[in-house]
Short mmCIF file of C-alpha atoms in Angstrom, two decimals:
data_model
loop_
_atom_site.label_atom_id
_atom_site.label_comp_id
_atom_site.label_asym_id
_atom_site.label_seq_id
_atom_site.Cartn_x
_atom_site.Cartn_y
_atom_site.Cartn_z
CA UNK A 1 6.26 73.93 -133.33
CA UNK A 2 6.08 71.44 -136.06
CA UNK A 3 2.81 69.97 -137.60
CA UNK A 4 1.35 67.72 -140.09
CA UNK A 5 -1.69 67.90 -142.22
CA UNK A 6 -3.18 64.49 -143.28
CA UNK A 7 -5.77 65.73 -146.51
CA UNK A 8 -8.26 63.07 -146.23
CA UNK A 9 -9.27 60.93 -143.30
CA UNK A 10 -10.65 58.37 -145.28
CA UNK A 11 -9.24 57.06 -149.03
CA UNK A 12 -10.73 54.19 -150.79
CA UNK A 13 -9.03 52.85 -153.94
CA UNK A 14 -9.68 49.70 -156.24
CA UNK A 15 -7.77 46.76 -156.42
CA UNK A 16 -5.14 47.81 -158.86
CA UNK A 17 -5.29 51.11 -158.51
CA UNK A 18 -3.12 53.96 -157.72
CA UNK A 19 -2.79 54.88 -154.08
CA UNK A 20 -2.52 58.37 -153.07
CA UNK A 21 -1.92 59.44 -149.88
CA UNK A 22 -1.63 63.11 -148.82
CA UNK A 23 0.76 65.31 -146.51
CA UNK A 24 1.85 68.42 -145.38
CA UNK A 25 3.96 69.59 -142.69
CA UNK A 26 5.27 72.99 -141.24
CA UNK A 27 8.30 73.48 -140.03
CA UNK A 28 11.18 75.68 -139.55
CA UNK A 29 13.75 73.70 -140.58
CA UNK A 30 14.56 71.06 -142.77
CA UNK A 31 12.21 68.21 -141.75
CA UNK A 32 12.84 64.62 -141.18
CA UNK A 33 9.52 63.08 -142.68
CA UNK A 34 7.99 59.68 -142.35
CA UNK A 35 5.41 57.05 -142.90
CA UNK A 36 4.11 54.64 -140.67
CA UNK A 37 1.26 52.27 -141.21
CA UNK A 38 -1.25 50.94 -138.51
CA UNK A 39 -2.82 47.37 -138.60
CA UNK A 40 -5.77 47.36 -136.35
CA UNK A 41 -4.89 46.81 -132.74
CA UNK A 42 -1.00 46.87 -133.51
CA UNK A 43 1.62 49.30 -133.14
CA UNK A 44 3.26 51.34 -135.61
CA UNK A 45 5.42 49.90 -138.42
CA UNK A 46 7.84 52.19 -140.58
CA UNK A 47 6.98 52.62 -144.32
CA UNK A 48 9.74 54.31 -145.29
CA UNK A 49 11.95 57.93 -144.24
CA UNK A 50 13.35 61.34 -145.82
CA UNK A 51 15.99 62.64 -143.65
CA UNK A 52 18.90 63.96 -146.33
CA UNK A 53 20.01 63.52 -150.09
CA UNK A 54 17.51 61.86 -152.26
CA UNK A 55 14.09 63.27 -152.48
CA UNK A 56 11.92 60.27 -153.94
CA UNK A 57 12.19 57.79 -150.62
CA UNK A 58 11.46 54.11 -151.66
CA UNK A 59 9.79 51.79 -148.68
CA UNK A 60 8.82 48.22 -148.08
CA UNK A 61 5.69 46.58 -149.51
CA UNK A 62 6.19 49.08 -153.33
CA UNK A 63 5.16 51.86 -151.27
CA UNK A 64 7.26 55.28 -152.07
CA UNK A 65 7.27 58.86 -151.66
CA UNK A 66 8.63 62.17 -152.82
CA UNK A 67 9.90 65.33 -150.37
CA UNK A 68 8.76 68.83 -152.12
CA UNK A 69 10.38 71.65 -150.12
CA UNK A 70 8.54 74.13 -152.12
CA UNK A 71 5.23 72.64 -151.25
CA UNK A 72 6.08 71.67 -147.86
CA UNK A 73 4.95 68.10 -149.17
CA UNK A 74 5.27 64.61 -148.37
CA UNK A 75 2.57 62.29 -150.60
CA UNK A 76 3.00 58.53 -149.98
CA UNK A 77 2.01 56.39 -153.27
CA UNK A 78 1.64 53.06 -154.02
CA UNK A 79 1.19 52.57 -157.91
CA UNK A 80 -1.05 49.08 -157.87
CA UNK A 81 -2.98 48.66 -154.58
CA UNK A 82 -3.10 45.15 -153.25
CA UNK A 83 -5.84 44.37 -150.55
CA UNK A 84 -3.10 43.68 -147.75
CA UNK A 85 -2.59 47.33 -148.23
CA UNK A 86 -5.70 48.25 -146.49
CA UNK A 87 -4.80 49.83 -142.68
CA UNK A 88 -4.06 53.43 -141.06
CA UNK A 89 -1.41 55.14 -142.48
CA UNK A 90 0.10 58.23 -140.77
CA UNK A 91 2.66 60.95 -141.84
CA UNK A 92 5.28 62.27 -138.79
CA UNK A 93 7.72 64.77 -138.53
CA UNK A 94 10.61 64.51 -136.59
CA UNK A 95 11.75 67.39 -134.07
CA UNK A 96 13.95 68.26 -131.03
CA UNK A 97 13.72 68.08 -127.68
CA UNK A 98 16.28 68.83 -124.93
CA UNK A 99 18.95 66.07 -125.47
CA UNK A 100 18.16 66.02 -129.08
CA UNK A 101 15.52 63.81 -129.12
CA UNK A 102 13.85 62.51 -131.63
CA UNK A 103 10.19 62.76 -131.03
CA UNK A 104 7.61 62.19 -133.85
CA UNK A 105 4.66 64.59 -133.99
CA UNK A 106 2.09 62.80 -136.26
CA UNK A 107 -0.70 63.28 -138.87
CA UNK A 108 -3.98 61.97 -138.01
CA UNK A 109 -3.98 59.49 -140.11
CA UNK A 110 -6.01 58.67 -143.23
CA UNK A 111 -7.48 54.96 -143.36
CA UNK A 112 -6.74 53.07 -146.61
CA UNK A 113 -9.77 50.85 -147.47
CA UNK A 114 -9.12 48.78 -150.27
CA UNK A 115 -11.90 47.30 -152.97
CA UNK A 116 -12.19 43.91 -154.86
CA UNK B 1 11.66 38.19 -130.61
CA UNK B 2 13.14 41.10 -130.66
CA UNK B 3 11.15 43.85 -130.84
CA UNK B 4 9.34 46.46 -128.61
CA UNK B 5 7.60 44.60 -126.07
CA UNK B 6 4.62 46.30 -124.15
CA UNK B 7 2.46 44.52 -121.45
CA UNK B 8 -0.27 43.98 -120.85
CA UNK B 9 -2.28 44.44 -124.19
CA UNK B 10 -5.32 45.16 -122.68
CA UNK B 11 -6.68 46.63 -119.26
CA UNK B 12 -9.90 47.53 -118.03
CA UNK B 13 -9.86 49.44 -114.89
CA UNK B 14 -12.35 51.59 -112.83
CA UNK B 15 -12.32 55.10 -112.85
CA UNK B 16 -10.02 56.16 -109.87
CA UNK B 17 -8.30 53.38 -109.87
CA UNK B 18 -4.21 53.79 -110.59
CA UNK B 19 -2.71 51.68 -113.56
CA UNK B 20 1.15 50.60 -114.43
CA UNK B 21 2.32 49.65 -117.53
CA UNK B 22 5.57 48.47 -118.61
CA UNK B 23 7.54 48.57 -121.64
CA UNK B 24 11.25 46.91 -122.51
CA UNK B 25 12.55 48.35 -125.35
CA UNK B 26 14.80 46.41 -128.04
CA UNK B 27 18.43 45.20 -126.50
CA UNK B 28 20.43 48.41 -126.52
CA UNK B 29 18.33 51.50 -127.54
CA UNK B 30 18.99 53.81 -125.12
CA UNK B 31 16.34 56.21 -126.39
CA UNK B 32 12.77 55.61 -125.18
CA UNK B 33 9.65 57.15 -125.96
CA UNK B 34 5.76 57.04 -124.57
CA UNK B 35 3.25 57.75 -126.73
CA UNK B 36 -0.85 58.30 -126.58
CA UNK B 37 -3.31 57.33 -129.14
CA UNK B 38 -6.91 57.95 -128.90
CA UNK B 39 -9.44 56.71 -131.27
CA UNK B 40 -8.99 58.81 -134.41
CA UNK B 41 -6.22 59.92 -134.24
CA UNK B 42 -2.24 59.85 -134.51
CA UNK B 43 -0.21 59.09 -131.56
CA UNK B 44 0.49 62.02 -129.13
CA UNK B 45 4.41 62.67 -127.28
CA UNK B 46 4.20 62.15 -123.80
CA UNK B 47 7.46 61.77 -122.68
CA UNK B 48 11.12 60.38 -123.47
CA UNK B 49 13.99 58.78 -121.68
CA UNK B 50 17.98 58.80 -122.88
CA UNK B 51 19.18 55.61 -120.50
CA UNK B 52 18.06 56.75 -117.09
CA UNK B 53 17.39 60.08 -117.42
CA UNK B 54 13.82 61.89 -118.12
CA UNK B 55 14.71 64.62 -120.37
CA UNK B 56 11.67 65.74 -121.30
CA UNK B 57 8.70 65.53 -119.46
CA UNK B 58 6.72 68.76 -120.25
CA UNK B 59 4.42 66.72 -122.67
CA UNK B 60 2.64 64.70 -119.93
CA UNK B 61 -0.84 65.63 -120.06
CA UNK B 62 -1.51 66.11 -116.01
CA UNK B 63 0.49 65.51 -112.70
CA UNK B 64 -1.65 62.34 -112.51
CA UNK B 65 1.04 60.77 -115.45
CA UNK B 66 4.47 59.46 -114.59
CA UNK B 67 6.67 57.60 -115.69
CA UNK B 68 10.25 55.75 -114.79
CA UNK B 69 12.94 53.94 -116.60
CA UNK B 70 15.12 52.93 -113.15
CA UNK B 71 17.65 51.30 -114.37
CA UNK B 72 17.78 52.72 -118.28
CA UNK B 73 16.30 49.18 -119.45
CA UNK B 74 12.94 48.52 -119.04
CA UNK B 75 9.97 51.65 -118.72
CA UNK B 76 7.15 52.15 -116.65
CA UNK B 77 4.10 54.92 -117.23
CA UNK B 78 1.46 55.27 -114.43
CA UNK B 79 -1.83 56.76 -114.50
CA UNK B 80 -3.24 57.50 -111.11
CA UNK B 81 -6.75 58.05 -109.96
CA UNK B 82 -7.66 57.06 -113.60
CA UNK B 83 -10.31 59.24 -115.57
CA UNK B 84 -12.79 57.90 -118.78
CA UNK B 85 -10.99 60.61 -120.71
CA UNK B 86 -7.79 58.73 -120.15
CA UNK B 87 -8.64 55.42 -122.03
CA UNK B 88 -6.59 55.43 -124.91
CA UNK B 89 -3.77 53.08 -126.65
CA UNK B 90 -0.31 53.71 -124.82
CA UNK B 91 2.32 53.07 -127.33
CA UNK B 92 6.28 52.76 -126.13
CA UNK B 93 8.90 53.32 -128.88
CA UNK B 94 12.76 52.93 -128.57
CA UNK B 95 15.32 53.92 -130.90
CA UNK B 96 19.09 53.30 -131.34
CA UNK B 97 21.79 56.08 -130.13
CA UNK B 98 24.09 56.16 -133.03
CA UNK B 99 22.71 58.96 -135.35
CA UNK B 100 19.90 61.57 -135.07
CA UNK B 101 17.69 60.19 -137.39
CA UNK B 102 16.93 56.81 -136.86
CA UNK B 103 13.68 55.70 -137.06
CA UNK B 104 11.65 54.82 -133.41
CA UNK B 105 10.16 51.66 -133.31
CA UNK B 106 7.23 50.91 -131.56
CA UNK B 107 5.75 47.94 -129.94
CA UNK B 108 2.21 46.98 -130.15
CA UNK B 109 0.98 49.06 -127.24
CA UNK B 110 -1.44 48.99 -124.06
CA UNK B 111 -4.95 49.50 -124.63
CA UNK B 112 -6.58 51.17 -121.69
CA UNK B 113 -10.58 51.16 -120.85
CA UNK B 114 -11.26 53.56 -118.05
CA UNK B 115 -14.91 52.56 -117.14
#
């Protein structure tokens, strides 16, 4: 079975400032990764996907990331944080089920707060 | 709007009592997913529908859980004789047919109370 590894449950960065997000997964074969991000009392929202080709993914809102195969890898950044940034961000991996499904097992999360 | 609708938001219910709630998907994914999300953490597989069909099930966390998509639109999950340790966020996703790794999308959720 697959797994992620959110290092971090809680990340606090300045306005400005570099946001690092970190995680790992396990898997057996080559992973489809993703990002989601969580405003309170809302559903989930994509940030951005690796599935094939390219490994630094670009997102919405100047978020991006970078798949490392050798270090099973999968760290979300964001190089100036802006105070809408601040919500739950989680890390999935995408595996099969019987009739190929596509269902998500996820991180648990790290919360982004975000200082004036 | 188009997106993942999930109703109601919110529901309080005593413990033992049984609870529906319903989720309609965007026009024309056929895949559909039900998630849990307790405080703290990420959301947790529960169980997916291709149109119709409940194809895998295994995930649902007790015999008390079940859920229906009739006619391969809209989705149902029930919780009978409800427990405190199932009040969580219940979050549907749905996700286009075409290629294996599209995104899900998920709507905003149910928030249950079990008091």
């Amino acid at each position: 079975a697959q797994s992620v590894t959110q290092l971090g449950s809680h990340v606090s960065v300045s306005e400005g400032a570099l946001v690092l997000l970190r995680c790992n997964y396990s898997s057996s074969v080559p992973p489809y990764l993703f990002w989601y991000v969580q405003y309170p009392n809302q559903g989930l929202q994509l940030l951005l996907k690796y599935t094939t080709g390219a490994t630094l993914v670009k997102g919405i809102n100047g978020f991006e990331a970078e798949f490392k195969k050798s270090e099973t890898s999968f760290h979300l950044t964001k190089p100036s944080a802006h105070m809408s940034d601040a919500a739950e961000y989680f890390c999935a991996v995408s595996e099969y089920s019987s009739g190929s499904a596509r269902q998500l097992t996820f991180g648990s999360g790290t919360q982004l707060t975000v200082l004036p | 709007d188009t997106g993942v609708s999930q109703d109601p938001r919110h529901k309080i219910t005593k413990r033992g009592q049984n609870v529906t709630f319903r989720c309609d998907p965007i026009s024309e994914h056929n895949r559909l997913y039900w998630y849990r999300q307790t405080l703290g953490q990420g959301p947790e597989f529960l169980t997916y529908f291709q149109n119709e069909a409940q194809l895998e099930k295994s995930r649902l966390l007790s015999d008390r859980f079940s859920a229906e998509r009739p006619k391969g639109s809209f989705s149902t999950l029930e919780i009978q004789r409800t427990e405190q340790g199932d009040s969580a966020m219940y979050l549907c996703a749905s996700s286009p047919p075409q290629t294996m790794n599209t995104e899900a999308f998920f709507g905003q959720g149910t928030r249950l109370t079990v008091v």
